[in-house]
XYZ file of C-alpha atoms in Angstrom:
315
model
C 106.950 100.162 91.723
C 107.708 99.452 88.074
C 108.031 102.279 85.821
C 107.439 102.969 82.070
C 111.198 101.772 82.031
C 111.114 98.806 83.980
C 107.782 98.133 81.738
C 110.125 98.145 78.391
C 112.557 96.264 79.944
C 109.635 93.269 80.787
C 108.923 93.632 77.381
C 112.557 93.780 76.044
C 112.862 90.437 77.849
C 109.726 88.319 76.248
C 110.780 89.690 72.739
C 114.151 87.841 73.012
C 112.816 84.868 74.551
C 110.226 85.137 72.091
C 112.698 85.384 69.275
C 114.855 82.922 70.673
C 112.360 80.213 71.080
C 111.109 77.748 68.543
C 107.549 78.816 68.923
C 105.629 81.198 67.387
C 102.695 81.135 69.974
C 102.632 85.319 70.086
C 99.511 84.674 72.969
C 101.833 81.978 75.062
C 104.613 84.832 74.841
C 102.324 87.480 75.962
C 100.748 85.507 78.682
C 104.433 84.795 80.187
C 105.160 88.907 80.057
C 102.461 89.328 82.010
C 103.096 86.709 84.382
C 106.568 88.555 84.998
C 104.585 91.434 85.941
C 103.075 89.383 88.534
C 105.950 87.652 89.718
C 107.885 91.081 90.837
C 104.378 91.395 93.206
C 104.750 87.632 94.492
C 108.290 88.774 94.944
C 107.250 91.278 97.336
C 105.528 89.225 99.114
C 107.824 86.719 99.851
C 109.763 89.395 101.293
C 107.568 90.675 103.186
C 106.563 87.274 104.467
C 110.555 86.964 105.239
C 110.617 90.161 107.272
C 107.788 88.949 109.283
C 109.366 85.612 109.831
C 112.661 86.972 111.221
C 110.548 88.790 113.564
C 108.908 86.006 114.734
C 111.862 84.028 115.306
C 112.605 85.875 118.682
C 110.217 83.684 119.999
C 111.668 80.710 118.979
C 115.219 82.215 119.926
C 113.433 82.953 123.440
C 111.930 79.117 124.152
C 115.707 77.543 122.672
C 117.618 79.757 125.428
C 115.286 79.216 128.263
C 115.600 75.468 127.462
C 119.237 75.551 127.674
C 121.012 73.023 130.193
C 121.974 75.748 132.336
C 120.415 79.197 131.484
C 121.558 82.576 132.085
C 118.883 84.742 134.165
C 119.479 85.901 130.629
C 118.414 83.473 128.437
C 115.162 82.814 131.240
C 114.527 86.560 130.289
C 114.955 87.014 126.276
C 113.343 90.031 125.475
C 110.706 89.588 123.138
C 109.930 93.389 122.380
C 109.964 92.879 118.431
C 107.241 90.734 118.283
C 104.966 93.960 119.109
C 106.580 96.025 116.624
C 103.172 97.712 115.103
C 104.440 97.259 111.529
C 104.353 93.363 111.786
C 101.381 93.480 113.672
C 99.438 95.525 111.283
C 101.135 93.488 107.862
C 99.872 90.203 109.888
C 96.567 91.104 110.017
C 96.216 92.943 106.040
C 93.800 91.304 104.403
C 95.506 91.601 101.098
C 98.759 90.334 102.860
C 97.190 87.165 103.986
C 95.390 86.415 100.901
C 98.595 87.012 98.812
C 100.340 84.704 101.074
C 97.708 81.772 100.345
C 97.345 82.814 96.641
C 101.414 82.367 96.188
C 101.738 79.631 98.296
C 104.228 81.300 100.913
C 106.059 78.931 103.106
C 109.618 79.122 104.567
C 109.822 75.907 105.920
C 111.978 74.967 102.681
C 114.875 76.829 103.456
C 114.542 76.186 107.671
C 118.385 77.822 108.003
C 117.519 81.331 106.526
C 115.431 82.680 109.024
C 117.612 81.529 111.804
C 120.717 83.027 110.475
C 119.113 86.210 109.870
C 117.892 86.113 113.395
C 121.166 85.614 114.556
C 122.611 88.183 113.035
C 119.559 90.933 113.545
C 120.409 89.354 117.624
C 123.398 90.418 117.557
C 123.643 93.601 115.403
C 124.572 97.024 117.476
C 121.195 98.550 115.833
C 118.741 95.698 117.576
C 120.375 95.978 121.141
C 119.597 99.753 120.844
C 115.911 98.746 120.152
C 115.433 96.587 123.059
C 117.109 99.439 125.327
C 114.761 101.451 124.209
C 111.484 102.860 126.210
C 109.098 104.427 125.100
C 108.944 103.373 121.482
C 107.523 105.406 118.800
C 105.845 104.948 115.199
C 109.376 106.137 113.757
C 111.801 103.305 116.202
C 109.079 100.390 115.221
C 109.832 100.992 111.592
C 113.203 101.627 111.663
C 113.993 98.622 112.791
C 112.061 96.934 110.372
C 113.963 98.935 108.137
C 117.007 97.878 109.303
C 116.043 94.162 108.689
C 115.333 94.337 104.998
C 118.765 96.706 104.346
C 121.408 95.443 106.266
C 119.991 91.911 107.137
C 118.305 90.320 104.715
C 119.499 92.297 101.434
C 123.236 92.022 103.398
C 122.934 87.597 103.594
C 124.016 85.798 100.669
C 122.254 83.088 101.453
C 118.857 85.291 100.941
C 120.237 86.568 97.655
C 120.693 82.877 96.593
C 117.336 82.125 97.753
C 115.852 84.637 96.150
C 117.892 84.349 92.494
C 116.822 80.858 92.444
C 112.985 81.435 92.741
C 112.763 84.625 90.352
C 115.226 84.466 87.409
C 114.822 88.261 86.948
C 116.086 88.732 90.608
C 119.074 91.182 89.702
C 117.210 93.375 87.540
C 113.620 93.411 89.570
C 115.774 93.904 93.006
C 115.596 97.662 92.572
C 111.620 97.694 91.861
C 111.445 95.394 95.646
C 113.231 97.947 97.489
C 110.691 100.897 96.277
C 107.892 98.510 96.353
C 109.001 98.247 100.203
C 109.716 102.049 100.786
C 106.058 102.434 99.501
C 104.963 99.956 101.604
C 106.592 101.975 105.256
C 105.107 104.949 103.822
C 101.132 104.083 103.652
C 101.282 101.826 106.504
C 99.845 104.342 109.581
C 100.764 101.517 112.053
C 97.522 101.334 113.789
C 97.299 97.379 113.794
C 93.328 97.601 113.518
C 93.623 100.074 110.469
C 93.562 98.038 106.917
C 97.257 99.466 105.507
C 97.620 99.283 101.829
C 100.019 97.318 100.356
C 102.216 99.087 97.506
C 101.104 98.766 94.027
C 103.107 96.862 91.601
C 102.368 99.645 88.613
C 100.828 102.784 89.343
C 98.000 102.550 86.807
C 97.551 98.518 86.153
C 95.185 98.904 83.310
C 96.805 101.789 81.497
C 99.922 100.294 82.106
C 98.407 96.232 80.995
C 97.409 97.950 77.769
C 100.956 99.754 76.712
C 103.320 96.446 77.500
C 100.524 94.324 75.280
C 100.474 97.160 72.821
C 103.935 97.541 72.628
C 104.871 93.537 72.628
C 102.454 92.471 69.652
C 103.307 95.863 67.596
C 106.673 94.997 67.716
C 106.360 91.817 66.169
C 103.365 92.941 63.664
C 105.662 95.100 62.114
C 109.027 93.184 62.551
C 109.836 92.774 58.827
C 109.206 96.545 58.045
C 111.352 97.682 60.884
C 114.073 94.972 60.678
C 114.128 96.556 56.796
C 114.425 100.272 58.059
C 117.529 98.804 60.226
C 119.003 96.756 57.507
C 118.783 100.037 55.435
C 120.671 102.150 57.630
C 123.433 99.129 59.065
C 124.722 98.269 55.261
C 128.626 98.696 56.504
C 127.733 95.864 59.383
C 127.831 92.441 59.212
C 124.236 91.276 60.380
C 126.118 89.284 62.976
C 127.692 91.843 64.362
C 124.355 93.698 65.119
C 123.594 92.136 69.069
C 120.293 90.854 68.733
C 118.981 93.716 72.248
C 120.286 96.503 69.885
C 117.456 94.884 67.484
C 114.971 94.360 69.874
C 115.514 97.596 71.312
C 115.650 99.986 67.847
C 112.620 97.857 67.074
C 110.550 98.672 70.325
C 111.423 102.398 69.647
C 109.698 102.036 65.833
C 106.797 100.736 67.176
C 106.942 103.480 69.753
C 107.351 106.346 66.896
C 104.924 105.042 64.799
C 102.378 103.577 66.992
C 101.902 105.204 70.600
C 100.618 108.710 69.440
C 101.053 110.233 73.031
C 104.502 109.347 73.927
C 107.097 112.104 72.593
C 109.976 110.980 70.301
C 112.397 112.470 72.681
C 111.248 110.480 75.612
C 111.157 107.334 73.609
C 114.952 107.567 72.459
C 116.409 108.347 76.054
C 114.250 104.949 77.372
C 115.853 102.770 74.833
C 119.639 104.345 75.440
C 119.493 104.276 79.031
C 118.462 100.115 78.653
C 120.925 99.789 76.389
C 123.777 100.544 78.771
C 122.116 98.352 81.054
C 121.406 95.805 78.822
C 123.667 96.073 76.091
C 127.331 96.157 74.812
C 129.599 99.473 75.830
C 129.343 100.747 72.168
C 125.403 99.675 71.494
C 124.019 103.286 73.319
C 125.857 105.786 70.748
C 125.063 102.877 67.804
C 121.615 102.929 68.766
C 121.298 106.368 68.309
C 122.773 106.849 65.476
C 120.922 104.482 63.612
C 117.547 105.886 64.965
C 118.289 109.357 64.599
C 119.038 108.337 60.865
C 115.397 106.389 60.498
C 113.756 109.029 62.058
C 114.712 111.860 59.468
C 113.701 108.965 57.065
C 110.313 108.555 58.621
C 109.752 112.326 59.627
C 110.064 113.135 55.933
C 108.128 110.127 54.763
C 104.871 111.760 57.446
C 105.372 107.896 59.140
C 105.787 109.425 62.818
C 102.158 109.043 64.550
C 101.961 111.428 67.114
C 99.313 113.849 68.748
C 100.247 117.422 70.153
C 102.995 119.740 70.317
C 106.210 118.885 71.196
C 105.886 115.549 70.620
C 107.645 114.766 67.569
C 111.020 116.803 68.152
C-alpha cells in the first residue's frame, strides 16, 4: 500500500506539474493528486483483472487444441485444473472486485495478444506442469501458482510492462506499491470462494492520510514565497539555475512539514525528503539538501518558527 513516502512523492509530483503549468487553478491541481491516489487502486485492479484473465485462458487454450485438424489424445484432454484454483474463484465472485471492474471500465479485449502470450508462456513454464501433476492441492499450491503468474509471468513480459506504462504514466514509480498491494491481497484472502475476501487497501488510513497530502500540497504553495526566501537566503553562492527545481520542491515540502504538521518529528521529516531525493533527484541534491535545511532549521529553531507538539519531536 502507499506509505507516508509514497504519499510525498504523489505530492512531490502535482507540485512540479503544478509549477510547471500555466495555471494557477490550486483546486484543479489538487483534484488531479488525488486522482493519482486513485489511479495506483485502478492499477490494481487491472492487474488483478489480468491475473484472472490468464487463468481463464486455459479454457480457450483447451477448445483451440481439441479443434485442431488432427489432435493429440493430448490436446482432446487439456487439463483445465487452474480454472478451480480457489483464489480466482473467490476474486471472481468479491463484490468489491466486480464493482471495481465496472467502475474502471476493465476490458482486455484491447490488447487481444497479451493474455495469450502470457498463457503460453505460464503453459509452458516448468512451475505450471508441476501444478497440473499435482494431487491433492492445498490452500498454499492454489496460491502459489497464482503467485507465480504475477512474478515471473506477467511482471517478466515486456509487452505487459508496455501495456501497463502506457495506461498509468507513474507506472515505474507506483510498480513497487502494486506488488505489496498484491502480497496484501494473498494474505487476507482465506480462499473459501463463498467467504467475501477483502481486497488490499490503497492507504492504510484513507481519511487521515486524504487530509496530510491536501494539507501538505496547499501549505506548500501558501507559503511558497516565505520558504523560496529562507532557500534563497541560505543558496547565495548558487546560481538560481543551478538549484534543480525537485531540490525546491522538496526543501519546500520539508518547511511546510517543520512549520506546519505539529506531530511529525523533524528528524523523520529530513530522512523522507533525502531518501526521495536520491530517487528523484541529481547524485549531489541528497547531501545539498541537507545542508541547506540543517542551516534553515538552526535559523528557524532560534527564531521559535518550528511548530511541533511533544518530546522528541523537534531534535
Amino acid at each position: 500500500m502507499l506509505n507516508r513516502r509514497h504519499l510525498r512523492v504523489k505530492v512531490l509530483q502535482s507540485l512540479y506539474a503544478y509549477n510547471q503549468s500555466h495555471s494557477g487553478d490550486i483546486k484543479q491541481h489538487e483534484k488531479n493528486l488525488l486522482q493519482s491516489i486513485d489511479k495506483v487502486y485502478e492499477m490494481y485492479i487491472w492487474m488483478l483483472s489480468l491475473i484472472s484473465e490468464v487463468t481463464a485462458y486455459a479454457s480457450t487454450d483447451a477448445e483451440e487444441r481439441a479443434n485442431k485438424h488432427l489432435p493429440t489424445a493430448e490436446d482432446l484432454n487439456a487439463d483445465v485444473k487452474i480454472l478451480s484454483n480457489r483464489f480466482i474463484l473467490s476474486l471472481q465472485k468479491n463484490k468489491e472486485f466486480l464493482a471495481a471492474l465496472k467502475k474502471y471500465k476493465i476490458a482486455w479485449d484491447f490488447e487481444p495478444e497479451l493474455i495469450k502470450s502470457l498463457f503460453i508462456v505460464l503453459k509452458n513454464s516448468e512451475e505450471y506442469k508441476e501444478y497440473l501433476k499435482k494431487t491433492g492441492d492445498t490452500l498454499h499450491s492454489d496460491k502459489d501458482i497464482i503467485k507465480f503468474i504475477f512474478k515471473k509471468v506477467i511482471l517478466k513480459s515486456s509487452l505487459a510492462e508496455q501495456v501497463f506504462e502506457d495506461k498509468f504514466i507513474f507506472w515505474p514509480v507506483d510498480k513497487d506499491v502494486l506488488q505489496a498491494l498484491i502480497a496484501k491481497t494473498f494474505k487476507n484472502f482465506a480462499f473459501d470462494i463463498d467467504e467475501q475476501n477483502k481486497l488490499a487497501e490503497v492507504t492504510g488510513d484513507w481519511e487521515e492520510d486524504r487530509e496530510f497530502i491536501v494539507n501538505l500540497f496547499e501549505e506548500t504553495i501558501r507559503h511558497n514565497d516565505e520558504y523560496q526566501l529562507l532557500i534563497t537566503n541560505k543558496t547565495q553562492n548558487w546560481e538560481p539555475d543551478r538549484i534543480a527545481m525537485i531540490d525546491t520542491l522538496l526543501m519546500k515540502m520539508a518547511l511546510a512539514e517543520f512549520m506546519n504538521f505539529s506531530s511529525i518529528p523533524v528528524k523523520v521529516t529530513i530522512n523522507e525528503y533525502l531518501e526521495i531525493s536520491k530517487e528523484f533527484s541529481t547524485p549531489k541534491s541528497n547531501s545539498f539538501i541537507n545542508g541547506i535545511l540543517d542551516k534553515i532549521l538552526s535559523e528557524l529553531k532560534t527564531q521559535n518558527k518550528i511548530n511541533k507538539i511533544g518530546r522528541g519531536l523537534i531534535e
